[in-house]
Amino acid sequence: MTDKTHIDPVCGMTVAPDTTHRHEHEHETYLFCSAGCRTKFIDDPARFLSGEQTTEDAPPDALYTCPMHPEVEQVGPGDCPICGMALEPKVFDPDAPADDGELRDMSRRFLVATGFALPVLAIAMGDMLPGRPMSQLLGSARPWVEMALATPVVLWAAWPFFVRAVRSVKNKSPNMWTLIGLGVSVAYGYSVLATLVPERFPASFRNHGEVAVYFEASAVIVALILLGQVLELRARSQTSQAISKLLELSAKHARRIEEDGSEVDVPLDEVAVGDRLRVRPGEKIPVDGTVLEGSSHIDESMVTGEPVPVGKQQGDSVIGSTVNGTGGLVIQADHIGADTLLSRIVTMVAEAQRSRAPIQQLADRVSAIFVPTVIAVAILTFLAWSLVGPEPAMAFAMINAVAVLVIACPCALGLATPMSIMVATGKAAGLGVLFKDAEAIEVLGRVDTLVVDKTGTLTEGRPALSSVEPTNTDDATLLSLAAALERRSEHPLAEAIVAGAEARSVPRLEGEDFESVTGQGVRGRVEGRTVALGNRTMMETMGLDPSPLDDRAEALRAQGQTVMFVAVDDAVAGLLGVSDPIKTTSRDAIRALQEEGLQVVMLTGDSSTTAMTVAKELGIDEVVAGVLPDQKAAKVAELTEQGRTVAMAGDGINDAPALARAAVGIAMGTGTDIAMESAGVTLVKGDLSGIVRARKLSHMTMANIRQNLFFAFAYNAAGIPIAAGVLYPWLGILLSPMIAAAAMSLSSVSVIGNALRLRLQPV
């Protein structure tokens, strides 16, 4: 065998040269990615060597699918036979190198196309500029220069578009690529004929003795389409990068306890279900498991989105990649690899991203009717003129058929949606609303159900000191003593107390003999006084009776606060309450959305008591509390199955699957990267009132797009019959390709002008 790239003949995957999965067949050594592929090949080598491989033979990580049409699957990369979009891996592989080959190819084609299209446009438009007309400078060489510049754009830069256009015809699924391929080829082909054989064109189609050419139209259309492809591919690559960032949060190693009691650090892929693992203070939990020994507080915010660490003891479940607090744990591995919660989140995000309906489906439906109709009209025009037209009949037939195709050039149709989207996204950015794509703008206006996360979405997402209630001292003294201890703690609640003390400008005291009691609280000495702060268990452990404050503590909990008892000099001295305050804008935003007819549902991982308290204050009737990320996504799917158009608003990693599963996800700009990458809309200021503005902009934009589509087709609807020559028998009027191109340009100008109106409309 020669030193070359080896391809598994069964699944099509690239195989490392040093693989042990090999088989000799007819004096040729074949390499395989796995023993399974090797076995299939041995059973029937002729089948795979003849190219009869099917998707059933390939492992899931070798399959590619269309993000718009998930039913399309094939082994290896390629283009979707329905819409022409580049296929992407069905299973996300974090260890696979980034495949940006298509992005680099389209970027290179775009740069080349732009470099040639701009001079063509300058030459074609030169007569409109002051000074000596370009046509006089170039003379009779002008069409030849334009053809020389436009040819590389059409025959090389636009080649993938023609391939997709031909494929759309073969698959009997006319789409935008059909229109683009038709429009570019007709504009270019007609211009080539006008340059090579101008003498064959009747005098009535000459302008100052010259036959008009349209090389600039074909070249500029290609450059604009390539720009759109580059932007789309960049957006898609960012989604994969976001998933990679999520996987970077996972633990890389685990400390395994062997049968003889010894401990060894091992890579995570060597951990098996049932292994006993030690988790030291401050370390990440390596896998999903159950606590066998010890107790601690686990920071699960990266999964649950809730800022308060959760106490864990023997028998409790722990989630992989969450962070252990101050206590040591021994856990049993229950779920590893792809079965862990974090891995399932990644899978759900990737699958939900592919499950969305394409924004271009309306244009595709129109194209399915429009394209065959235009072609049929052009053919009928050619036949009619060639059979009954005046001399030279064939010349008239060709010119009129070309005029029909030129006036039907999809330039305006191609601009109708992108121009409105471009203006709308720019306007939205100024309002603090970032749309990820055109689909998000389209769908947001149809939403009838809004699912909102609590922490970080309705609330600030940061615990804050809410209550200071002393029993036998003043507020400042109680808070000063508590803050002196909490400055030594790394607990989020401690940070809230310290921040609250600083905000109230209470005297700063220093503590000593600090001790953290896992699962209970902290204690030490401050200014010679014994101080303790923690839960009811800590008070009872110290021999103190907190019951006189129980009623008040329960009342604070009913307000959504986490309550801590404070003891000073062996006596319960008061209560501190910490809560996550509701954003000042949430109440008005919820009310405005409800007035628009939206049903608002709170979906949170927090406790039912706290969730109901927040919901009551905001006027939210439906609450689902205590849910994990996969349950959030399941709830969104359930609402969708009921026929609702669901938007999901959240800010954390835990919200990513639900954001992706919803018809449109709305992320808080103050949240995590994976939440923003999974969402179609990001509110930069983390302000729910941005949804109200975004919905209004969605309605305006979709109305603008429908107007643009009308402009795109109105000129065609009026011009195609004239171009076909229906007025010639009575009025002697023909629509030359030059006038047809002018009408086509006018429709484009109308589309652009109408789209720019969006910038002036108030939101």
PDB file of C-alpha atoms in Angstrom, residues 100-267:
ATOM      1  CA  ASP A 100     -14.236  24.840   7.649  1.00  0.00           C
ATOM      2  CA  GLY A 101     -13.389  23.780   4.107  1.00  0.00           C
ATOM      3  CA  GLU A 102     -16.680  24.989   2.634  1.00  0.00           C
ATOM      4  CA  LEU A 103     -16.415  28.320   4.451  1.00  0.00           C
ATOM      5  CA  ARG A 104     -12.878  28.831   3.119  1.00  0.00           C
ATOM      6  CA  ASP A 105     -13.995  27.852  -0.384  1.00  0.00           C
ATOM      7  CA  MET A 106     -16.996  30.203  -0.393  1.00  0.00           C
ATOM      8  CA  SER A 107     -14.881  33.017   1.093  1.00  0.00           C
ATOM      9  CA  ARG A 108     -12.308  32.581  -1.648  1.00  0.00           C
ATOM     10  CA  ARG A 109     -15.010  32.556  -4.330  1.00  0.00           C
ATOM     11  CA  PHE A 110     -16.603  35.658  -2.797  1.00  0.00           C
ATOM     12  CA  LEU A 111     -13.322  37.599  -2.849  1.00  0.00           C
ATOM     13  CA  VAL A 112     -12.642  36.643  -6.458  1.00  0.00           C
ATOM     14  CA  ALA A 113     -16.214  37.417  -7.534  1.00  0.00           C
ATOM     15  CA  THR A 114     -16.140  40.816  -5.819  1.00  0.00           C
ATOM     16  CA  GLY A 115     -12.764  41.650  -7.355  1.00  0.00           C
ATOM     17  CA  PHE A 116     -14.119  41.061 -10.877  1.00  0.00           C
ATOM     18  CA  ALA A 117     -17.726  42.241 -10.353  1.00  0.00           C
ATOM     19  CA  LEU A 118     -16.829  45.742  -9.157  1.00  0.00           C
ATOM     20  CA  PRO A 119     -14.902  46.669 -12.361  1.00  0.00           C
ATOM     21  CA  VAL A 120     -17.732  45.238 -14.494  1.00  0.00           C
ATOM     22  CA  LEU A 121     -20.234  47.331 -12.561  1.00  0.00           C
ATOM     23  CA  ALA A 122     -18.034  50.431 -12.908  1.00  0.00           C
ATOM     24  CA  ILE A 123     -17.800  49.957 -16.665  1.00  0.00           C
ATOM     25  CA  ALA A 124     -21.527  49.295 -17.086  1.00  0.00           C
ATOM     26  CA  MET A 125     -22.496  52.294 -14.958  1.00  0.00           C
ATOM     27  CA  GLY A 126     -19.713  54.505 -16.317  1.00  0.00           C
ATOM     28  CA  ASP A 127     -22.017  56.480 -18.588  1.00  0.00           C
ATOM     29  CA  MET A 128     -23.874  57.741 -15.523  1.00  0.00           C
ATOM     30  CA  LEU A 129     -20.750  59.239 -13.972  1.00  0.00           C
ATOM     31  CA  PRO A 130     -19.437  62.749 -14.720  1.00  0.00           C
ATOM     32  CA  GLY A 131     -16.611  63.067 -17.194  1.00  0.00           C
ATOM     33  CA  ARG A 132     -15.910  61.126 -20.338  1.00  0.00           C
ATOM     34  CA  PRO A 133     -18.282  58.128 -20.660  1.00  0.00           C
ATOM     35  CA  MET A 134     -16.652  54.745 -20.171  1.00  0.00           C
ATOM     36  CA  SER A 135     -18.192  53.525 -23.397  1.00  0.00           C
ATOM     37  CA  GLN A 136     -16.176  56.147 -25.323  1.00  0.00           C
ATOM     38  CA  LEU A 137     -12.959  55.181 -23.555  1.00  0.00           C
ATOM     39  CA  LEU A 138     -13.328  51.493 -24.369  1.00  0.00           C
ATOM     40  CA  GLY A 139     -15.157  51.875 -27.656  1.00  0.00           C
ATOM     41  CA  SER A 140     -16.082  48.652 -29.360  1.00  0.00           C
ATOM     42  CA  ALA A 141     -13.951  46.698 -26.874  1.00  0.00           C
ATOM     43  CA  ARG A 142     -16.353  47.460 -24.007  1.00  0.00           C
ATOM     44  CA  PRO A 143     -18.507  44.277 -24.233  1.00  0.00           C
ATOM     45  CA  TRP A 144     -15.357  42.175 -24.664  1.00  0.00           C
ATOM     46  CA  VAL A 145     -13.786  43.683 -21.533  1.00  0.00           C
ATOM     47  CA  GLU A 146     -16.993  43.112 -19.572  1.00  0.00           C
ATOM     48  CA  MET A 147     -17.164  39.519 -20.794  1.00  0.00           C
ATOM     49  CA  ALA A 148     -13.527  38.893 -19.833  1.00  0.00           C
ATOM     50  CA  LEU A 149     -14.198  40.193 -16.313  1.00  0.00           C
ATOM     51  CA  ALA A 150     -17.557  38.465 -15.824  1.00  0.00           C
ATOM     52  CA  THR A 151     -16.538  35.058 -17.165  1.00  0.00           C
ATOM     53  CA  PRO A 152     -14.412  33.987 -14.142  1.00  0.00           C
ATOM     54  CA  VAL A 153     -17.245  35.054 -11.836  1.00  0.00           C
ATOM     55  CA  VAL A 154     -19.910  33.062 -13.655  1.00  0.00           C
ATOM     56  CA  LEU A 155     -17.924  30.005 -14.742  1.00  0.00           C
ATOM     57  CA  TRP A 156     -15.808  29.567 -11.580  1.00  0.00           C
ATOM     58  CA  ALA A 157     -17.145  31.526  -8.593  1.00  0.00           C
ATOM     59  CA  ALA A 158     -20.778  30.593  -9.309  1.00  0.00           C
ATOM     60  CA  TRP A 159     -20.064  26.976 -10.231  1.00  0.00           C
ATOM     61  CA  PRO A 160     -21.495  25.495  -6.969  1.00  0.00           C
ATOM     62  CA  PHE A 161     -24.729  27.392  -7.610  1.00  0.00           C
ATOM     63  CA  PHE A 162     -25.105  25.850 -11.058  1.00  0.00           C
ATOM     64  CA  VAL A 163     -24.452  22.386  -9.597  1.00  0.00           C
ATOM     65  CA  ARG A 164     -27.215  22.936  -7.034  1.00  0.00           C
ATOM     66  CA  ALA A 165     -29.541  24.359  -9.658  1.00  0.00           C
ATOM     67  CA  VAL A 166     -29.072  21.317 -11.902  1.00  0.00           C
ATOM     68  CA  ARG A 167     -29.588  19.027  -8.936  1.00  0.00           C
ATOM     69  CA  SER A 168     -32.829  20.821  -8.024  1.00  0.00           C
ATOM     70  CA  VAL A 169     -34.111  20.116 -11.526  1.00  0.00           C
ATOM     71  CA  LYS A 170     -33.042  16.477 -11.397  1.00  0.00           C
ATOM     72  CA  ASN A 171     -34.757  16.042  -8.037  1.00  0.00           C
ATOM     73  CA  LYS A 172     -37.878  17.875  -9.222  1.00  0.00           C
ATOM     74  CA  SER A 173     -37.654  20.333  -6.317  1.00  0.00           C
ATOM     75  CA  PRO A 174     -37.310  23.856  -7.761  1.00  0.00           C
ATOM     76  CA  ASN A 175     -35.882  26.259  -5.201  1.00  0.00           C
ATOM     77  CA  MET A 176     -33.878  29.461  -4.918  1.00  0.00           C
ATOM     78  CA  TRP A 177     -30.867  27.795  -6.538  1.00  0.00           C
ATOM     79  CA  THR A 178     -32.980  27.017  -9.572  1.00  0.00           C
ATOM     80  CA  LEU A 179     -33.866  30.681  -9.903  1.00  0.00           C
ATOM     81  CA  ILE A 180     -30.317  31.832  -9.259  1.00  0.00           C
ATOM     82  CA  GLY A 181     -28.849  29.385 -11.755  1.00  0.00           C
ATOM     83  CA  LEU A 182     -31.467  30.353 -14.332  1.00  0.00           C
ATOM     84  CA  GLY A 183     -31.099  34.089 -13.808  1.00  0.00           C
ATOM     85  CA  VAL A 184     -27.309  34.162 -13.880  1.00  0.00           C
ATOM     86  CA  SER A 185     -26.995  31.796 -16.831  1.00  0.00           C
ATOM     87  CA  VAL A 186     -29.589  33.665 -18.891  1.00  0.00           C
ATOM     88  CA  ALA A 187     -28.103  37.106 -18.207  1.00  0.00           C
ATOM     89  CA  TYR A 188     -24.597  35.836 -18.959  1.00  0.00           C
ATOM     90  CA  GLY A 189     -25.533  33.622 -21.913  1.00  0.00           C
ATOM     91  CA  TYR A 190     -27.523  36.343 -23.636  1.00  0.00           C
ATOM     92  CA  SER A 191     -24.680  38.814 -23.122  1.00  0.00           C
ATOM     93  CA  VAL A 192     -22.140  36.385 -24.570  1.00  0.00           C
ATOM     94  CA  LEU A 193     -24.284  35.986 -27.680  1.00  0.00           C
ATOM     95  CA  ALA A 194     -24.698  39.744 -27.948  1.00  0.00           C
ATOM     96  CA  THR A 195     -20.915  40.119 -27.776  1.00  0.00           C
ATOM     97  CA  LEU A 196     -19.964  37.291 -30.142  1.00  0.00           C
ATOM     98  CA  VAL A 197     -22.690  37.629 -32.792  1.00  0.00           C
ATOM     99  CA  PRO A 198     -24.225  41.108 -32.462  1.00  0.00           C
ATOM    100  CA  GLU A 199     -25.042  41.113 -36.185  1.00  0.00           C
ATOM    101  CA  ARG A 200     -27.702  38.452 -35.643  1.00  0.00           C
ATOM    102  CA  PHE A 201     -29.799  40.827 -33.517  1.00  0.00           C
ATOM    103  CA  PRO A 202     -32.455  43.010 -35.224  1.00  0.00           C
ATOM    104  CA  ALA A 203     -31.821  46.738 -35.414  1.00  0.00           C
ATOM    105  CA  SER A 204     -34.843  47.460 -33.233  1.00  0.00           C
ATOM    106  CA  PHE A 205     -32.942  45.944 -30.291  1.00  0.00           C
ATOM    107  CA  ARG A 206     -29.908  48.145 -30.650  1.00  0.00           C
ATOM    108  CA  ASN A 207     -29.065  51.188 -28.593  1.00  0.00           C
ATOM    109  CA  HIS A 208     -27.027  53.657 -30.686  1.00  0.00           C
ATOM    110  CA  GLY A 209     -26.190  50.790 -32.978  1.00  0.00           C
ATOM    111  CA  GLU A 210     -25.030  48.453 -30.176  1.00  0.00           C
ATOM    112  CA  VAL A 211     -26.698  45.433 -28.620  1.00  0.00           C
ATOM    113  CA  ALA A 212     -26.928  45.853 -24.847  1.00  0.00           C
ATOM    114  CA  VAL A 213     -25.145  43.346 -22.615  1.00  0.00           C
ATOM    115  CA  TYR A 214     -25.872  42.443 -19.007  1.00  0.00           C
ATOM    116  CA  PHE A 215     -22.593  41.050 -17.696  1.00  0.00           C
ATOM    117  CA  GLU A 216     -22.755  43.317 -14.626  1.00  0.00           C
ATOM    118  CA  ALA A 217     -26.094  41.793 -13.557  1.00  0.00           C
ATOM    119  CA  SER A 218     -24.773  38.234 -13.628  1.00  0.00           C
ATOM    120  CA  ALA A 219     -21.509  39.133 -11.862  1.00  0.00           C
ATOM    121  CA  VAL A 220     -23.054  41.254  -9.088  1.00  0.00           C
ATOM    122  CA  ILE A 221     -25.786  38.691  -8.379  1.00  0.00           C
ATOM    123  CA  VAL A 222     -23.126  36.008  -7.885  1.00  0.00           C
ATOM    124  CA  ALA A 223     -21.064  38.221  -5.547  1.00  0.00           C
ATOM    125  CA  LEU A 224     -24.098  39.038  -3.372  1.00  0.00           C
ATOM    126  CA  ILE A 225     -25.178  35.417  -3.148  1.00  0.00           C
ATOM    127  CA  LEU A 226     -21.668  34.353  -2.175  1.00  0.00           C
ATOM    128  CA  LEU A 227     -21.660  36.967   0.586  1.00  0.00           C
ATOM    129  CA  GLY A 228     -24.847  35.449   1.983  1.00  0.00           C
ATOM    130  CA  GLN A 229     -23.303  31.985   1.884  1.00  0.00           C
ATOM    131  CA  VAL A 230     -20.216  33.146   3.780  1.00  0.00           C
ATOM    132  CA  LEU A 231     -22.329  34.753   6.513  1.00  0.00           C
ATOM    133  CA  GLU A 232     -24.524  31.647   6.811  1.00  0.00           C
ATOM    134  CA  LEU A 233     -21.562  29.278   7.067  1.00  0.00           C
ATOM    135  CA  ARG A 234     -19.926  31.454   9.719  1.00  0.00           C
ATOM    136  CA  ALA A 235     -23.106  31.427  11.796  1.00  0.00           C
ATOM    137  CA  ARG A 236     -23.336  27.641  11.555  1.00  0.00           C
ATOM    138  CA  SER A 237     -19.712  27.185  12.601  1.00  0.00           C
ATOM    139  CA  GLN A 238     -20.321  29.343  15.683  1.00  0.00           C
ATOM    140  CA  THR A 239     -22.973  26.886  16.844  1.00  0.00           C
ATOM    141  CA  SER A 240     -20.445  24.038  16.802  1.00  0.00           C
ATOM    142  CA  GLN A 241     -17.924  26.220  18.613  1.00  0.00           C
ATOM    143  CA  ALA A 242     -20.481  26.965  21.308  1.00  0.00           C
ATOM    144  CA  ILE A 243     -21.089  23.247  21.848  1.00  0.00           C
ATOM    145  CA  SER A 244     -17.329  22.733  22.061  1.00  0.00           C
ATOM    146  CA  LYS A 245     -17.146  25.413  24.759  1.00  0.00           C
ATOM    147  CA  LEU A 246     -19.834  23.575  26.671  1.00  0.00           C
ATOM    148  CA  LEU A 247     -17.866  20.340  26.527  1.00  0.00           C
ATOM    149  CA  GLU A 248     -14.780  22.150  27.786  1.00  0.00           C
ATOM    150  CA  LEU A 249     -16.589  22.532  31.104  1.00  0.00           C
ATOM    151  CA  SER A 250     -16.488  18.791  31.685  1.00  0.00           C
ATOM    152  CA  ALA A 251     -13.983  17.155  34.004  1.00  0.00           C
ATOM    153  CA  LYS A 252     -10.944  15.573  32.345  1.00  0.00           C
ATOM    154  CA  HIS A 253      -9.747  13.178  35.067  1.00  0.00           C
ATOM    155  CA  ALA A 254     -11.118  11.224  38.020  1.00  0.00           C
ATOM    156  CA  ARG A 255      -9.533   9.859  41.198  1.00  0.00           C
ATOM    157  CA  ARG A 256     -10.508   6.178  41.299  1.00  0.00           C
ATOM    158  CA  ILE A 257     -10.443   4.118  44.486  1.00  0.00           C
ATOM    159  CA  GLU A 258      -9.101   0.641  43.703  1.00  0.00           C
ATOM    160  CA  GLU A 259     -10.247  -2.569  45.391  1.00  0.00           C
ATOM    161  CA  ASP A 260      -7.210  -2.584  47.698  1.00  0.00           C
ATOM    162  CA  GLY A 261      -8.042   0.914  48.898  1.00  0.00           C
ATOM    163  CA  SER A 262      -5.317   2.666  46.920  1.00  0.00           C
ATOM    164  CA  GLU A 263      -6.208   5.717  44.836  1.00  0.00           C
ATOM    165  CA  VAL A 264      -5.084   6.587  41.299  1.00  0.00           C
ATOM    166  CA  ASP A 265      -5.843   9.470  38.924  1.00  0.00           C
ATOM    167  CA  VAL A 266      -7.188   8.160  35.597  1.00  0.00           C
ATOM    168  CA  PRO A 267      -8.482   9.786  32.380  1.00  0.00           C
TER     169      PRO A 267
END
